[in-house]
Amino acid sequence: MNKILNFLKDAKVELTKVNWPTRKKTINYTIIVVGISLAVAAFLGGLDYFFGYLLKIFILK
């Protein structure tokens, strides 16, 4: 039981040493991640549509 308590105390001390990002940085990073995710999803969706269209034209005549 002592080891668990020591671990939790040490974890709390280490968390106080963390350099947390500001709220503004966190919001900016979130917007960047969402934007890139949407761009990649649109790109992959476009590729899927394009190859599906090619399949219909050349293979499924």
PDB file of C-alpha atoms in Angstrom:
ATOM      1  CA  MET A   1       0.000   0.000   0.000  1.00  0.00           C
ATOM      2  CA  ASN A   2       2.932   2.286   0.760  1.00  0.00           C
ATOM      3  CA  LYS A   3       4.304   1.899  -2.764  1.00  0.00           C
ATOM      4  CA  ILE A   4       0.991   2.982  -4.277  1.00  0.00           C
ATOM      5  CA  LEU A   5       0.821   6.092  -2.088  1.00  0.00           C
ATOM      6  CA  ASN A   6       4.424   6.992  -2.914  1.00  0.00           C
ATOM      7  CA  PHE A   7       3.708   6.553  -6.602  1.00  0.00           C
ATOM      8  CA  LEU A   8       0.651   8.828  -6.411  1.00  0.00           C
ATOM      9  CA  LYS A   9       2.593  11.484  -4.504  1.00  0.00           C
ATOM     10  CA  ASP A  10       5.436  11.358  -7.028  1.00  0.00           C
ATOM     11  CA  ALA A  11       2.973  11.560  -9.905  1.00  0.00           C
ATOM     12  CA  LYS A  12       1.394  14.656  -8.362  1.00  0.00           C
ATOM     13  CA  VAL A  13       4.815  16.291  -7.999  1.00  0.00           C
ATOM     14  CA  GLU A  14       5.707  15.499 -11.618  1.00  0.00           C
ATOM     15  CA  LEU A  15       2.397  16.927 -12.861  1.00  0.00           C
ATOM     16  CA  THR A  16       3.226  20.251 -11.221  1.00  0.00           C
ATOM     17  CA  LYS A  17       6.448  20.356 -13.285  1.00  0.00           C
ATOM     18  CA  VAL A  18       4.636  19.975 -16.612  1.00  0.00           C
ATOM     19  CA  ASN A  19       4.636  23.029 -18.862  1.00  0.00           C
ATOM     20  CA  TRP A  20       0.948  23.010 -19.856  1.00  0.00           C
ATOM     21  CA  PRO A  21      -0.091  24.855 -23.049  1.00  0.00           C
ATOM     22  CA  THR A  22      -2.218  27.959 -22.731  1.00  0.00           C
ATOM     23  CA  ARG A  23      -5.904  27.881 -23.574  1.00  0.00           C
ATOM     24  CA  LYS A  24      -5.246  29.835 -26.779  1.00  0.00           C
ATOM     25  CA  LYS A  25      -2.561  27.388 -27.945  1.00  0.00           C
ATOM     26  CA  THR A  26      -4.799  24.433 -27.158  1.00  0.00           C
ATOM     27  CA  ILE A  27      -7.645  25.926 -29.191  1.00  0.00           C
ATOM     28  CA  ASN A  28      -5.288  26.702 -32.100  1.00  0.00           C
ATOM     29  CA  TYR A  29      -3.849  23.181 -32.100  1.00  0.00           C
ATOM     30  CA  THR A  30      -7.351  21.703 -31.961  1.00  0.00           C
ATOM     31  CA  ILE A  31      -8.448  23.794 -34.947  1.00  0.00           C
ATOM     32  CA  ILE A  32      -5.355  22.701 -36.884  1.00  0.00           C
ATOM     33  CA  VAL A  33      -5.964  19.014 -36.126  1.00  0.00           C
ATOM     34  CA  VAL A  34      -9.647  19.221 -37.078  1.00  0.00           C
ATOM     35  CA  GLY A  35      -8.804  21.119 -40.280  1.00  0.00           C
ATOM     36  CA  ILE A  36      -6.157  18.628 -41.365  1.00  0.00           C
ATOM     37  CA  SER A  37      -8.456  15.722 -40.504  1.00  0.00           C
ATOM     38  CA  LEU A  38     -11.245  17.189 -42.641  1.00  0.00           C
ATOM     39  CA  ALA A  39      -8.842  17.848 -45.522  1.00  0.00           C
ATOM     40  CA  VAL A  40      -7.519  14.272 -45.444  1.00  0.00           C
ATOM     41  CA  ALA A  41     -11.064  12.894 -45.209  1.00  0.00           C
ATOM     42  CA  ALA A  42     -12.146  14.986 -48.207  1.00  0.00           C
ATOM     43  CA  PHE A  43      -9.082  13.878 -50.186  1.00  0.00           C
ATOM     44  CA  LEU A  44      -9.658  10.199 -49.427  1.00  0.00           C
ATOM     45  CA  GLY A  45     -13.369  10.562 -50.146  1.00  0.00           C
ATOM     46  CA  GLY A  46     -12.510  12.146 -53.493  1.00  0.00           C
ATOM     47  CA  LEU A  47     -10.157   9.288 -54.337  1.00  0.00           C
ATOM     48  CA  ASP A  48     -12.823   6.766 -53.389  1.00  0.00           C
ATOM     49  CA  TYR A  49     -15.387   8.497 -55.574  1.00  0.00           C
ATOM     50  CA  PHE A  50     -12.914   8.747 -58.484  1.00  0.00           C
ATOM     51  CA  PHE A  51     -11.919   5.080 -58.382  1.00  0.00           C
ATOM     52  CA  GLY A  52     -15.541   4.036 -57.964  1.00  0.00           C
ATOM     53  CA  TYR A  53     -16.383   6.078 -61.052  1.00  0.00           C
ATOM     54  CA  LEU A  54     -13.542   4.416 -62.983  1.00  0.00           C
ATOM     55  CA  LEU A  55     -14.817   1.000 -61.929  1.00  0.00           C
ATOM     56  CA  LYS A  56     -18.281   1.811 -63.236  1.00  0.00           C
ATOM     57  CA  ILE A  57     -16.928   3.048 -66.567  1.00  0.00           C
ATOM     58  CA  PHE A  58     -14.323   0.409 -67.405  1.00  0.00           C
ATOM     59  CA  ILE A  59     -15.227  -2.737 -65.512  1.00  0.00           C
ATOM     60  CA  LEU A  60     -18.959  -2.700 -64.881  1.00  0.00           C
ATOM     61  CA  LYS A  61     -20.091  -1.885 -68.436  1.00  0.00           C
TER      62      LYS A  61
END
